Amino acid sequence: MNASLTFEQGIYHLSGVLDFQSVVALRDQDIWSAGEPQIDLANVSNSNSAGIALLLEWLKLAQQKGVQIKYHNLPESLGVIARAYGVDQELPVTP
């Protein structure tokens, strides 16, 4: 299953599998037209370190643009990877 990003009621919904193939297309999505993007990750079914790399890339771009980005409903699998790499405190995650 590929990953997809949809926009509904002011929130981006990320779903599917985040892997080395799927994050390439997601990385180039224009999530910035919404101002300060909010990304709901509740429907991410599986991920590897590429998913964390995507979230960190979007965070870096947000900082460069001078806006805030927020991630909601971080799946436990992504949380485990973020903690393993020591970047869990850097991700702006809200429940």
Coordinates of C-alpha atoms in Angstrom, one line a residue:
M1 CA 0.0 0.0 0.0
N2 CA 1.3 3.4 -0.9
A3 CA 1.2 6.4 1.3
S4 CA -1.2 9.3 0.7
L5 CA -1.7 12.8 2.0
T6 CA -5.2 14.4 2.0
F7 CA -6.4 17.7 3.3
E8 CA -9.6 18.0 5.2
Q9 CA -10.9 20.7 7.6
G10 CA -7.6 22.4 7.9
I11 CA -5.6 19.2 8.7
Y12 CA -3.4 17.0 6.5
H13 CA -4.1 13.3 7.0
L14 CA -1.2 11.0 6.2
S15 CA -2.1 7.4 5.7
G16 CA -0.5 4.2 4.4
V17 CA 3.0 2.9 4.6
L18 CA 5.9 5.3 5.0
D19 CA 9.0 3.7 3.5
F20 CA 11.9 4.8 1.3
Q21 CA 9.7 4.8 -1.9
S22 CA 6.6 6.5 -0.6
V23 CA 8.3 9.4 1.3
V24 CA 9.9 10.7 -1.9
A25 CA 6.6 11.8 -3.4
L26 CA 5.3 13.0 0.0
R27 CA 8.4 15.1 0.6
D28 CA 7.6 17.3 -2.4
Q29 CA 3.9 17.9 -1.4
D30 CA 2.9 21.5 -0.9
I31 CA 1.8 21.4 2.7
W32 CA 2.7 25.1 3.2
S33 CA -0.4 26.7 1.5
A34 CA -2.3 25.9 4.7
G35 CA -0.1 28.3 6.7
E36 CA 1.1 26.3 9.7
P37 CA 0.4 22.7 8.7
Q38 CA -1.0 20.2 11.1
I39 CA -0.4 16.6 10.1
D40 CA -2.5 13.7 11.5
L41 CA -0.6 10.4 11.5
A42 CA -3.3 8.2 12.9
N43 CA -3.7 6.2 9.7
V44 CA -0.1 5.5 9.1
S45 CA -0.2 1.7 9.0
N46 CA 3.6 1.0 9.0
S47 CA 6.8 2.9 8.8
N48 CA 10.6 2.6 8.9
S49 CA 13.2 5.3 9.5
A50 CA 12.2 6.9 6.2
G51 CA 9.0 8.1 8.0
I52 CA 11.0 9.8 10.7
A53 CA 13.3 11.4 8.0
L54 CA 10.2 12.8 6.3
L55 CA 8.9 14.3 9.5
L56 CA 12.3 15.8 10.3
E57 CA 12.5 17.2 6.7
W58 CA 9.1 18.9 7.0
L59 CA 10.2 20.3 10.4
K60 CA 13.3 21.7 8.9
L61 CA 11.4 23.3 6.1
A62 CA 8.9 24.8 8.5
Q63 CA 11.7 26.3 10.5
Q64 CA 13.2 27.8 7.3
K65 CA 9.8 29.2 6.4
G66 CA 9.3 30.6 9.9
V67 CA 6.1 28.6 10.5
Q68 CA 5.2 26.0 13.0
I69 CA 4.3 22.4 12.1
K70 CA 2.4 20.0 14.4
Y71 CA 2.1 16.3 14.2
H72 CA -0.9 14.6 15.7
N73 CA -1.5 10.9 16.7
L74 CA 2.1 9.7 16.2
P75 CA 1.9 5.9 15.9
E76 CA 3.9 4.0 18.5
S77 CA 6.1 2.4 15.8
L78 CA 7.2 5.9 14.7
G79 CA 7.7 6.9 18.3
V80 CA 10.0 3.9 18.9
I81 CA 12.1 4.8 15.9
A82 CA 12.3 8.5 16.9
R83 CA 13.4 7.5 20.4
A84 CA 16.0 5.0 19.0
Y85 CA 17.5 7.9 17.0
G86 CA 17.2 10.3 19.8
V87 CA 15.0 12.8 17.9
D88 CA 11.7 12.2 19.7
Q89 CA 12.1 15.5 21.7
E90 CA 12.6 17.4 18.5
L91 CA 9.3 16.4 16.9
P92 CA 6.4 18.8 17.6
V93 CA 3.9 16.0 18.5
T94 CA 0.5 16.7 20.2
P95 CA -1.9 14.0 21.3

